Coordinates of C-alpha atoms and ligand atoms in Angstrom, one line a residue:
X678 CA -18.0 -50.6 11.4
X679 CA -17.4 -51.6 7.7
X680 CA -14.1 -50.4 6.7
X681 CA -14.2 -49.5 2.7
X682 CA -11.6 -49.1 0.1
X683 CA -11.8 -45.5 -1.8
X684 CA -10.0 -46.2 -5.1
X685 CA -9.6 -43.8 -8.4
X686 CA -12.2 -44.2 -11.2
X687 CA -10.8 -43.9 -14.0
X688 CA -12.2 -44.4 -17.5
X689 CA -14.6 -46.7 -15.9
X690 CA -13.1 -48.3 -13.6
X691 CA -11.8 -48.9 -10.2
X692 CA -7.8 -49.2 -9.8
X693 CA -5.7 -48.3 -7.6
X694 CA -3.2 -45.1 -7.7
X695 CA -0.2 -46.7 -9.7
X696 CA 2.5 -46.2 -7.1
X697 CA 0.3 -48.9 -4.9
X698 CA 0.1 -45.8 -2.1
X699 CA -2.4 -45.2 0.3
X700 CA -3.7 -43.2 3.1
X701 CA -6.3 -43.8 5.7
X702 CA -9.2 -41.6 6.3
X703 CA -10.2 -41.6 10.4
X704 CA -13.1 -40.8 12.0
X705 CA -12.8 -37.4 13.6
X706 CA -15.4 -38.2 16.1
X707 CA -12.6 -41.4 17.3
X708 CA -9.3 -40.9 15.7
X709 CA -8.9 -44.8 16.1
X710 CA -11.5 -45.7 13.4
X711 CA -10.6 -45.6 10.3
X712 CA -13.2 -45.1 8.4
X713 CA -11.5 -46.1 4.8
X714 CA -8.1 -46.7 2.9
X715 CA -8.1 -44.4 -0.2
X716 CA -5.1 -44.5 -3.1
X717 CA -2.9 -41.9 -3.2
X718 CA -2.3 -40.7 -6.4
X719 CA 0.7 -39.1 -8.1
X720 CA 1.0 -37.0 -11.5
X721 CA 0.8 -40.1 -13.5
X722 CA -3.0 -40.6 -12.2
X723 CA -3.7 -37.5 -13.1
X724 CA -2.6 -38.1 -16.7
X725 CA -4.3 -40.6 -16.7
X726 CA -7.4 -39.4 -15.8
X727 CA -7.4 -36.1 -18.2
X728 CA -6.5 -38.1 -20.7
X729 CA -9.5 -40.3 -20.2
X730 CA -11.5 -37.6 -20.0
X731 CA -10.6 -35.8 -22.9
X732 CA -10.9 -39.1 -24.7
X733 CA -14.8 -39.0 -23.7
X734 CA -15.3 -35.4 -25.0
X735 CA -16.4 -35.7 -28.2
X736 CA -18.8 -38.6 -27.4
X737 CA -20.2 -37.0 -24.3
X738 CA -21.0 -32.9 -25.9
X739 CA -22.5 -34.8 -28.5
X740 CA -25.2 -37.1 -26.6
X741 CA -28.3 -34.5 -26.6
X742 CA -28.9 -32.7 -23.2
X743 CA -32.2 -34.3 -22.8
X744 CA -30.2 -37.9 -22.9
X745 CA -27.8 -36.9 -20.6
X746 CA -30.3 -35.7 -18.6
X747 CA -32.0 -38.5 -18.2
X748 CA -29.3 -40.0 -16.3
X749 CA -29.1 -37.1 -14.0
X750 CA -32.5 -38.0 -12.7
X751 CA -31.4 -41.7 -12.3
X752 CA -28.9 -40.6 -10.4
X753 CA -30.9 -38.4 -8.2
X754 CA -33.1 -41.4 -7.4
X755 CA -30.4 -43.9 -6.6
X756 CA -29.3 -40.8 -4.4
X757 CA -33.1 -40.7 -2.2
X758 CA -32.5 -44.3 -2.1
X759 CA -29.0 -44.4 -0.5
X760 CA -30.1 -41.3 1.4
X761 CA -29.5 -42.9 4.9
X762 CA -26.5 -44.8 3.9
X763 CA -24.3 -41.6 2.3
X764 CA -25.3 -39.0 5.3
X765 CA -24.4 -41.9 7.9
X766 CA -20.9 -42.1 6.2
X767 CA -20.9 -38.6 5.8
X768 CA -21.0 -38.2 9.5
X769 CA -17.9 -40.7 9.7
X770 CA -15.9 -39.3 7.7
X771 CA -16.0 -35.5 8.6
X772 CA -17.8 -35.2 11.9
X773 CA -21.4 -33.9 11.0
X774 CA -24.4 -34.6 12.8
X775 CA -26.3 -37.4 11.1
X776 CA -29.1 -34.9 10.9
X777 CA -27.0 -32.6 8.5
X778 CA -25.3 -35.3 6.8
X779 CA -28.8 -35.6 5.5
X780 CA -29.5 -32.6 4.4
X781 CA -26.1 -32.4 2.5
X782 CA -27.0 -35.4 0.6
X783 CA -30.8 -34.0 -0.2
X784 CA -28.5 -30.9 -1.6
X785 CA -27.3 -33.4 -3.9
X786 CA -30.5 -35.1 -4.9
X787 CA -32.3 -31.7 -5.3
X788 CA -29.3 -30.6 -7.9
X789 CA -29.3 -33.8 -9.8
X790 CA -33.3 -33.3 -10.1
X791 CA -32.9 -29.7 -11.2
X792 CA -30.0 -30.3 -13.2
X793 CA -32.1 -33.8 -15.3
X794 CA -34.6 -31.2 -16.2
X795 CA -32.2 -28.5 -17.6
X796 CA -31.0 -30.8 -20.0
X797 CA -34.5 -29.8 -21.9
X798 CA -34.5 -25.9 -21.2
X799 CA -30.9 -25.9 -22.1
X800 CA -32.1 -22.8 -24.7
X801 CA -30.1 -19.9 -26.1
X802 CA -31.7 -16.7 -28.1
X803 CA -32.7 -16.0 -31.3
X804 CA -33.0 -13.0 -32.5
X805 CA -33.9 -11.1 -36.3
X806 CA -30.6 -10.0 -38.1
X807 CA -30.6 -6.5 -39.4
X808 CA -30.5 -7.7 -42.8
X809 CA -33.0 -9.9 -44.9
X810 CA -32.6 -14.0 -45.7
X811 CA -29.7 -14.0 -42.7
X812 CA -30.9 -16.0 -39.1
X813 CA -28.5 -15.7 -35.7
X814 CA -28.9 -17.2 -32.7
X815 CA -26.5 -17.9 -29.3
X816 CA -26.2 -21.5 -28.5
X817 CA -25.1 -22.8 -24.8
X818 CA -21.8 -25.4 -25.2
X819 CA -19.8 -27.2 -23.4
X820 CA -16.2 -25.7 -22.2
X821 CA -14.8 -29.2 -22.6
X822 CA -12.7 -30.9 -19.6
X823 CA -13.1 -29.2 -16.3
X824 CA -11.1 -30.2 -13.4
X825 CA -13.5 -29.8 -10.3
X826 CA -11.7 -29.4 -6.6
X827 CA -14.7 -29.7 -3.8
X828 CA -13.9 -29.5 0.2
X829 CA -14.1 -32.0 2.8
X830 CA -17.2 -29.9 4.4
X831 CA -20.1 -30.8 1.9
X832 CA -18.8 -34.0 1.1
X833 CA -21.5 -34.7 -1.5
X834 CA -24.0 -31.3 -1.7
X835 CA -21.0 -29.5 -3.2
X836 CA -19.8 -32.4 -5.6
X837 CA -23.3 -32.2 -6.9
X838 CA -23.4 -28.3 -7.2
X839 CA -20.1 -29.0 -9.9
X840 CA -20.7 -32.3 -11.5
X841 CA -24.4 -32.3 -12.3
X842 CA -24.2 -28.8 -14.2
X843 CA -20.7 -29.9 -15.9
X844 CA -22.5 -32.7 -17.2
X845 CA -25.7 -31.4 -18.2
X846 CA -23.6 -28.9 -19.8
X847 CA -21.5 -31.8 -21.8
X848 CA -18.3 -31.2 -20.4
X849 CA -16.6 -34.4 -19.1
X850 CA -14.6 -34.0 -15.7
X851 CA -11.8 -34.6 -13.6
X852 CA -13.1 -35.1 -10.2
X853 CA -10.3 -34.2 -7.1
X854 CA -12.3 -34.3 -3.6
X855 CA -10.7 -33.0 -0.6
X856 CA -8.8 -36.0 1.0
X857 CA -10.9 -35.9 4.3
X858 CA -13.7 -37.4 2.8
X859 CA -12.3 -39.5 0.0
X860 CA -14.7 -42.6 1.1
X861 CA -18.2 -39.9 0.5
X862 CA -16.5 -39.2 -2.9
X863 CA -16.3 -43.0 -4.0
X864 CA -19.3 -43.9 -3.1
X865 CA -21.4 -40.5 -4.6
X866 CA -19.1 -41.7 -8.1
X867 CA -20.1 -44.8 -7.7
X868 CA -23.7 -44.1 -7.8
X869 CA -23.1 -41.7 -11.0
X870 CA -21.6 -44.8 -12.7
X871 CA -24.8 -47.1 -12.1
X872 CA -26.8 -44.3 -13.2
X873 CA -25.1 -44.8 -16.5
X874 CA -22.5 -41.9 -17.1
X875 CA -20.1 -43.6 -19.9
X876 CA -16.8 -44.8 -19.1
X877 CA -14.4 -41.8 -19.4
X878 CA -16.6 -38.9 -18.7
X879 CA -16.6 -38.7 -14.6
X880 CA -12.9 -39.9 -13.4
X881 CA -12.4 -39.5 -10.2
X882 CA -8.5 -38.9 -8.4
X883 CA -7.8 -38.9 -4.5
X884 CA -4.7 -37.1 -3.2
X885 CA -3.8 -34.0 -1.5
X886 CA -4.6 -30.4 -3.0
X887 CA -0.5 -29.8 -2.9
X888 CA 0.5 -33.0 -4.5
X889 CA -2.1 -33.3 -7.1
X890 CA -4.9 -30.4 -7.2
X891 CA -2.3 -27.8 -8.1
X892 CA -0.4 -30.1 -10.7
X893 CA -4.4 -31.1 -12.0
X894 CA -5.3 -27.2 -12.1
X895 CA -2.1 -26.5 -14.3
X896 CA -2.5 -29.5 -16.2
X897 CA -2.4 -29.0 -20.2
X898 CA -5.0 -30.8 -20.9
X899 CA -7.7 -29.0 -19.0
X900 CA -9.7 -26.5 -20.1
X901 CA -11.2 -25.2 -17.1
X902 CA -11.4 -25.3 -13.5
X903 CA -13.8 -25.5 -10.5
X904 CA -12.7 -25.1 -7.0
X905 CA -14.5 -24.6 -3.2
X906 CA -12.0 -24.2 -0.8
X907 CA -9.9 -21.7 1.4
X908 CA -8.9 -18.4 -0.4
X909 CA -5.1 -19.2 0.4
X910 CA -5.5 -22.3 -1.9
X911 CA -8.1 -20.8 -3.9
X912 CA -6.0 -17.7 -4.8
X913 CA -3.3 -19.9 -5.6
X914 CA -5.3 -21.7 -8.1
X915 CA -6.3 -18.0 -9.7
X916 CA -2.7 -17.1 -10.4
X917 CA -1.8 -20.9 -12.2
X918 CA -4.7 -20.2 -14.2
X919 CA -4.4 -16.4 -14.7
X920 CA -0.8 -17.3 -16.2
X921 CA -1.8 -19.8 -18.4
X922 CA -5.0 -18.1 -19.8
X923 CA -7.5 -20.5 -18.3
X924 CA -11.0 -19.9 -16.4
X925 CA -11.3 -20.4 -13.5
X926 CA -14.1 -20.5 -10.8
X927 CA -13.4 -20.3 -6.8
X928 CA -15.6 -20.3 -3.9
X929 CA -13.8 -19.6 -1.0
X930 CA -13.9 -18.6 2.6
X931 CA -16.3 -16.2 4.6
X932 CA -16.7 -13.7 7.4
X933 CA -20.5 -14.3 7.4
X934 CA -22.5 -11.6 10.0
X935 CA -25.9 -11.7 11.6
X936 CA -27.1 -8.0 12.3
X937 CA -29.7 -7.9 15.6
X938 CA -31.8 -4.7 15.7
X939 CA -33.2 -3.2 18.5
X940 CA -36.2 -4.6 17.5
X941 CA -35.3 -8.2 16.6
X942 CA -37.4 -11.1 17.1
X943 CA -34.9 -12.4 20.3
X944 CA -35.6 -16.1 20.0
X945 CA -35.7 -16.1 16.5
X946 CA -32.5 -14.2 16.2
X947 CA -30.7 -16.7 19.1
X948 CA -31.9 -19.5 16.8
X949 CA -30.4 -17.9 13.9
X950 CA -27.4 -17.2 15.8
X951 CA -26.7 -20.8 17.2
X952 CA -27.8 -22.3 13.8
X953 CA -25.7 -20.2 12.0
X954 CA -22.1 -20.2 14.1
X955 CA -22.5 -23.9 15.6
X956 CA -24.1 -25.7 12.6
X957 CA -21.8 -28.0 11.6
X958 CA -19.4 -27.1 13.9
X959 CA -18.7 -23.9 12.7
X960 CA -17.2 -25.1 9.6
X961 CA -19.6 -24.1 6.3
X962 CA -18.1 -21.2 4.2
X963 CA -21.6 -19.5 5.1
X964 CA -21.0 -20.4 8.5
X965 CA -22.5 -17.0 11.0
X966 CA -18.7 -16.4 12.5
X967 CA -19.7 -12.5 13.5
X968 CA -22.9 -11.2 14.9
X969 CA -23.5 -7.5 15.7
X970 CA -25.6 -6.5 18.3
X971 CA -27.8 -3.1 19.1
X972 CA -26.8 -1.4 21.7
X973 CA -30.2 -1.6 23.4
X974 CA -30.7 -5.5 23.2
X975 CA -26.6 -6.2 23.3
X976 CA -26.7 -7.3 27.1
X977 CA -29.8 -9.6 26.6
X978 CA -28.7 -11.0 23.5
X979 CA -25.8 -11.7 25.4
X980 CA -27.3 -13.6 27.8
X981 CA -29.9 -15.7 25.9
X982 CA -27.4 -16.9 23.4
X983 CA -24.6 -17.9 26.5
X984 CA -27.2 -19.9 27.7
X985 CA -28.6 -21.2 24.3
X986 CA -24.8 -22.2 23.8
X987 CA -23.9 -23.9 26.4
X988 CA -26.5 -26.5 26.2
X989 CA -25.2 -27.6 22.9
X990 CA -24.6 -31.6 23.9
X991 CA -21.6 -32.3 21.9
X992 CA -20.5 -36.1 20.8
X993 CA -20.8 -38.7 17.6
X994 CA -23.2 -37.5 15.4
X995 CA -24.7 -40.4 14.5
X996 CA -26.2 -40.5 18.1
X997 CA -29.4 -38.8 18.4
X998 CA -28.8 -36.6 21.7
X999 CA -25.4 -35.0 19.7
X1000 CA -26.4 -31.2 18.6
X1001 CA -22.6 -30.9 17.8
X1002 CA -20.0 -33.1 15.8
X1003 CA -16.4 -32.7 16.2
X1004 CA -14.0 -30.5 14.1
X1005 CA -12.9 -32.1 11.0
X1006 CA -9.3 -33.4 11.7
X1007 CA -5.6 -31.9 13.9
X1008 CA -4.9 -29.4 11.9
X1009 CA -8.5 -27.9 11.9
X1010 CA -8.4 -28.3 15.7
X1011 CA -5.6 -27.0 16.5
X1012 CA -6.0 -23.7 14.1
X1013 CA -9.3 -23.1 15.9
X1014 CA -7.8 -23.3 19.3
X1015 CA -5.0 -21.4 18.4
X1016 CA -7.6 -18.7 17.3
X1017 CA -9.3 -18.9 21.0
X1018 CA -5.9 -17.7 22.3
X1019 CA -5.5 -14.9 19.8
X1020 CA -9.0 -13.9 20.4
X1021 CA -8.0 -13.8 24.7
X1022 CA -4.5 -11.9 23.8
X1023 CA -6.3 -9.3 22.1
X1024 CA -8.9 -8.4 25.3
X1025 CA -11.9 -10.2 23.6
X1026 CA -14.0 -11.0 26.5
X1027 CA -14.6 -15.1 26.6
X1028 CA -18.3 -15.7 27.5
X1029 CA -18.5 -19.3 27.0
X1030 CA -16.3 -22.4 25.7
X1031 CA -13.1 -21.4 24.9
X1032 CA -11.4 -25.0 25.7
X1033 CA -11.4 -28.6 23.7
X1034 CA -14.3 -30.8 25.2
X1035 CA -12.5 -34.1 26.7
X1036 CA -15.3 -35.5 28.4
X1037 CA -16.0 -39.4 28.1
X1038 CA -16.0 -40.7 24.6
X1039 CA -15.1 -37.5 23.4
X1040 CA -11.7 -37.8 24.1
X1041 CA -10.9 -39.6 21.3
X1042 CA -12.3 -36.7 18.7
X1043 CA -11.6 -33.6 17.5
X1044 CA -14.1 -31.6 20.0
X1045 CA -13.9 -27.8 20.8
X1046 CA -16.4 -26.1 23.0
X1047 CA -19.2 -23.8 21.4
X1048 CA -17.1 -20.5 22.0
X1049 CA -18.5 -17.1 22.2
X1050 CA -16.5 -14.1 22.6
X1051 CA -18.1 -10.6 23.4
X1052 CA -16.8 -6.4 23.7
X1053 CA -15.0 -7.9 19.9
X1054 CA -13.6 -5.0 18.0
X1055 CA -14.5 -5.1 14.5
X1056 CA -10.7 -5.0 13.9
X1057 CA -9.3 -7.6 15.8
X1058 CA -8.2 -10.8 14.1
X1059 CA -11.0 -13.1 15.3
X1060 CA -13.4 -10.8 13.7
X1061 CA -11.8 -10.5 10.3
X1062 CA -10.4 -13.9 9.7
X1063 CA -12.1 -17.1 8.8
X1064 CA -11.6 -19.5 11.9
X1065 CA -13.4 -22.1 10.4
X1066 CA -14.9 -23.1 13.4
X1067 CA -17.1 -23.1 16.4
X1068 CA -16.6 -19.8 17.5
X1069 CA -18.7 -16.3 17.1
X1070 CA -17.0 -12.9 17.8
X1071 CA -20.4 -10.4 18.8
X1072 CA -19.6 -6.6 18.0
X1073 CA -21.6 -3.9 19.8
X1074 CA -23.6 -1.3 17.0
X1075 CA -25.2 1.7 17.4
X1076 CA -27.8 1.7 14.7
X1077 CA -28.6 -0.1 11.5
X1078 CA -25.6 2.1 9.8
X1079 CA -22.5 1.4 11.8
X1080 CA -23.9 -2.4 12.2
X1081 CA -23.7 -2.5 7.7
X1082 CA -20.5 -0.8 8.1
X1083 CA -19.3 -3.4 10.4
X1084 CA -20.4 -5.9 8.6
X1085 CA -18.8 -4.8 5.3
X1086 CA -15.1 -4.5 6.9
X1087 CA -13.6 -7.3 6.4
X1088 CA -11.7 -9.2 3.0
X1089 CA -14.3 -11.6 3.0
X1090 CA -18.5 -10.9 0.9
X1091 CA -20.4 -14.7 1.4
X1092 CA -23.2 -14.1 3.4
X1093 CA -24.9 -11.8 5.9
X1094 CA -28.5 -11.7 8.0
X1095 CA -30.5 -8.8 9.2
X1096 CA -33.0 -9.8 12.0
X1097 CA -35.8 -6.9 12.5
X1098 CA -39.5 -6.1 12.1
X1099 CA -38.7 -2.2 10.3
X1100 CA -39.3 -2.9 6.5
X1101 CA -37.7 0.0 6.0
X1102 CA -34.0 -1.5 7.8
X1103 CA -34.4 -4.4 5.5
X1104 CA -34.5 -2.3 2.6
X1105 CA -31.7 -0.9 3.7
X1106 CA -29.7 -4.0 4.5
X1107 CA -30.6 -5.6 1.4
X1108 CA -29.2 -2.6 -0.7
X1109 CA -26.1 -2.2 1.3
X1110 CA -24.7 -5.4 2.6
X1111 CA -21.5 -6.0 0.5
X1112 CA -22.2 -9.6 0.4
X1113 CA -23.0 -12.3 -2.3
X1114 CA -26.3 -13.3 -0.3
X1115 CA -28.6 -11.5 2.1
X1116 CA -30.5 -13.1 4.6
X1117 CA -33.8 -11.2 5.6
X1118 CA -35.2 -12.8 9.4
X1119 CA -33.1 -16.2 9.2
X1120 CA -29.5 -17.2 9.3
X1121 CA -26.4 -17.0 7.7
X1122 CA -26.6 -20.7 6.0
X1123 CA -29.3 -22.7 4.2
X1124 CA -28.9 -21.6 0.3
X1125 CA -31.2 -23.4 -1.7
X1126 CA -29.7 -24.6 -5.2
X1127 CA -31.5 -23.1 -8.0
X1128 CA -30.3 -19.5 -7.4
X1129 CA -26.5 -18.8 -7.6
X1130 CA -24.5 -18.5 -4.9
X1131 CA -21.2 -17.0 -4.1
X1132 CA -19.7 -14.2 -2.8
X1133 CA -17.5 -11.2 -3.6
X1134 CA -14.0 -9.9 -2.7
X1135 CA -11.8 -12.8 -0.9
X1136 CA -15.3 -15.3 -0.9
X1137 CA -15.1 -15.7 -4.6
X1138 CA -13.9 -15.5 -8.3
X1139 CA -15.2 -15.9 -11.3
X1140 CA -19.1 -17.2 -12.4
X1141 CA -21.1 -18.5 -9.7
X1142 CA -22.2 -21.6 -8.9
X1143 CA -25.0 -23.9 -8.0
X1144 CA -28.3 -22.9 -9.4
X1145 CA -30.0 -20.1 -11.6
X1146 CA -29.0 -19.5 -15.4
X1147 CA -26.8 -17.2 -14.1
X1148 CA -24.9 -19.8 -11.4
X1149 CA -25.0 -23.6 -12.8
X1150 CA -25.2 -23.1 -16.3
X1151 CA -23.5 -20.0 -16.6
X1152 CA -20.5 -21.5 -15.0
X1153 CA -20.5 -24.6 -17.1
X1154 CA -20.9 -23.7 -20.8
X1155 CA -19.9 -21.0 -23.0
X1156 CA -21.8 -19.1 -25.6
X1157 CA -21.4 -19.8 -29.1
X1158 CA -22.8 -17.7 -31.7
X1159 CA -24.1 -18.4 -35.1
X1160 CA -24.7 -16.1 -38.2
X1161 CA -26.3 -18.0 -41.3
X1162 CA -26.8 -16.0 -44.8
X1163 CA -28.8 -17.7 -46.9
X1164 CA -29.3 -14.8 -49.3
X1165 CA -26.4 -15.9 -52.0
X1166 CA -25.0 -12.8 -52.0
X1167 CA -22.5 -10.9 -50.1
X1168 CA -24.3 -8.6 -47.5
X1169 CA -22.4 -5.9 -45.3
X1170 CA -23.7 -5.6 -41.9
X1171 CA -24.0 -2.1 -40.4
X1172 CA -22.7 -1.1 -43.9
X1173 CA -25.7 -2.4 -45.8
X1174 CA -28.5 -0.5 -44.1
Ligands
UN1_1372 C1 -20.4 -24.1 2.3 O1 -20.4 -23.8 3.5 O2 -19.3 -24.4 1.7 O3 -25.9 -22.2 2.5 C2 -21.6 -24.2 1.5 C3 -25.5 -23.2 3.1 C4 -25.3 -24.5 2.3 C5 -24.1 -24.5 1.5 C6 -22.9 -24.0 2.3 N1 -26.4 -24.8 1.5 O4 -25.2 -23.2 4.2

């Protein structure tokens, strides 16, 4: 396989982190291909880089929307076009089934579609003034240079949820991807620059968050900052900001929940289930980490979705027959093992998994068993912390209330499910679930981009992002408001009346 060289864009062009550094980025599907060497970067590429952005500004808030727009649909084409190639490396780089990897990078071209056309509704309000020959209106504008911080699990979708409606907005951006999938990130730049985005307004800088996504967060000459992420990094990011007066937006983890009534579609709900928790290996911030059962169907459930588990054939995702990738890198893997004991010391019962899967090629990955644990307490730690992984704690409920209940106690508000056929439950669960989203008869994961999405509590900060007025573009420009008197002579609002 074609090994590729991730370097920083910077003010249009390609160079290399100034130090000379590098680090590899593996395969976590066969630790011993590396799938790129990406520079390193240090404080001084970050200067760089916001300076080269900040440079663009000016230019770039004052191309009209529609222009820039324009090349947000070019963009989205060359995306369809390199469709195959991007999810394939996707799958390289972090694991993915090829399958997915596709889907992520439709995410992307269904933004960059949406976004193109914004760029012509991009409209504010005008409104009569109290007083004669006076007009006012509220104008979207950009916020200036944003500093955007995406995670290694959407290596492109969530890229595209925070460049395309910076842009479109007229900001001009510092780009940091997580360092897992550096190689996704060059190549998803490098198909914004042949789109046509001018030299200075997308720069792009590898490194680590602690080394450089911090010291880029903090940096003076940002004026605004993006991040997906953990909350532990996420929060930290809220407080160098806080301090310094500067908004911020995280998206962060999840305790995601699917509720099964007594009177659930079963298959449909063990779809949902395995869809939701073993979907990408567990690892999406929506991922369905928690399910709570009704009593009456618990024992059934419990059986279907053993069964439905364990014939998940893990392997490289780029081979047909693989329903499950590997976890993303060591750290991951050991974290989520290290969970499987903690679940075990605290008298979860282990139904399935539980172990890394060393079978045949899969010895050289990052592979952990589908794991389901049952008779979870809502209160132990593997059903209030984000494992981040292949691995579903399922509660025991007594009716639609304690299951909401359940559901709402933990730090964490992304996303929740309710399967049942009562309208009047799903009324319920829509109104009460403390969560950002609410499925209604599917899973946890599958937000479509043109409504916001986010989450409350420890899930998020801040605007939301993706799509809607009230995500995308609320996220990415500021209101500015205008008052013009054209009566030549001094008029006193409120006063005047
Ligand atoms: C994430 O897991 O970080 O709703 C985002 C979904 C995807 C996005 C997930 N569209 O599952």
């Amino acid at each position: 396989m074609k090994m590729e060289h991730a370097k920083n864009y910077i003010n249009g062009e390609w160079v290399d982190s100034e130090s000379g550094k590098t680090f590899q980025s593996i395969n976590p599907a066969n630790k011993e291909e590396v799938v790129g060497v990406v520079s390193k970067s240090g404080r001084e590429d970050i200067d760089r880089a916001v300076q080269a952005a900040r440079e663009a500004y000016d230019k770039w808030r004052l191309t009209p929307a529609p222009r820039r727009g324009e090349i947000l649909f070019k963009a989205a084409e060359i995306l369809k076009n390199k469709k195959e190639i991007l999810g394939r490396l996707e799958t390289r780089e972090m694991g993915k089934v090829l399958m997915e990897g596709l889907g992520d990078v439709q995410e992307a071209i269904d933004m960059a579609y949406y976004m193109a056309g914004e760029g012509r509704r991009f409209s504010g309000e005008t409104v009569p003034s109290e007083l004669p020959d006076k007009d006012m209106k509220s104008l979207r504008v950009p916020i200036g240079v944003f500093a955007l911080i995406t995670p290694w699990n959407f290596p492109i979708a969530i890229p595209a949820w925070k460049i395309f409606p910076a842009l479109i907005c007229g900001n001009t951006i510092v780009f940091k991807p997580s360092s897992e999938v550096s190689v996704c990130a060059a190549k998803f730049v490098e198909i914004l620059e042949e789109a046509g985005i001018p030299k200075g307004v997308l720069n792009l800088v590898h490194g680590s968050g602690g080394e450089v996504g911090e010291y880029l967060a903090g940096h003076p000459g940002i004026d605004a900052v993006s991040f997906t992420g953990s909350f532990e990094i996420g929060s930290r990011l809220e407080g160098i900001c806080g301090n310094i007066h500067r908004p911020v937006v995280t998206e962060m983890g999840g305790k995601n929940v699917i509720l099964v009534m007594e009177d659930a579609n079963l298959d449909l709900a063990i779809e949902g289930a395995v869809w939701g928790g073993f979907g990408t290996s567990g690892q999406r911030c929506t991922a369905a980490s928690r399910v709570t059962v009704h009593k009456k169907v618990y024992d059934t459930f419990m059986e279907r979705f053993q069964t439905a588990a364990s014939q998940l054939r893990l392997g490289d995702g780029l081979k047909k027959e693989t329903d499950m990738g590997p976890v993303v890198n060591e750290t991951q893997f050991h974290k989520i093992l290290n969970y499987i004991d903690i679940g075990k010391d605290e008298g979860a019962r282990l139904i399935v998994g539980g172990k890394a899967h060393r079978e045949g090629e899969c010895a050289k990955g990052y592979f952990i068993q589908p794991t389901i644990f049952g008779d979870v307490a809502p209160k132990m730690r593997i059903a209030q912390e984000e494992i981040f992984g292949p691995v579903v704690s399922v509660i025991r409920a007594e009716d639609v209330e304690e299951a909401i209940r359940i559901a709402n106690g933990t730090p964490f508000g992304l996303s929740s499910a309710i399967y049942t056929q009562d309208v009047n439950k799903t009324a319920i669960a829509e109104r009460d679930l403390d969560f950002g989203i609410v499925y209604i008869n599917a899973s946890t994961i599958g937000a479509e981009i043109h409504l916001p999405f986010g989450g409350i509590k420890r899930s998020g900060y801040g605007r939301k992002e993706a799509g809607g007025r009230g995500g995308a573009l609320d996220t990415y420009s500021r209101w500015k408001v205008i008052y013009r008197d054209f009566s030549g002579r001094l008029q006193k609002a409120q006063i005047d009346k």
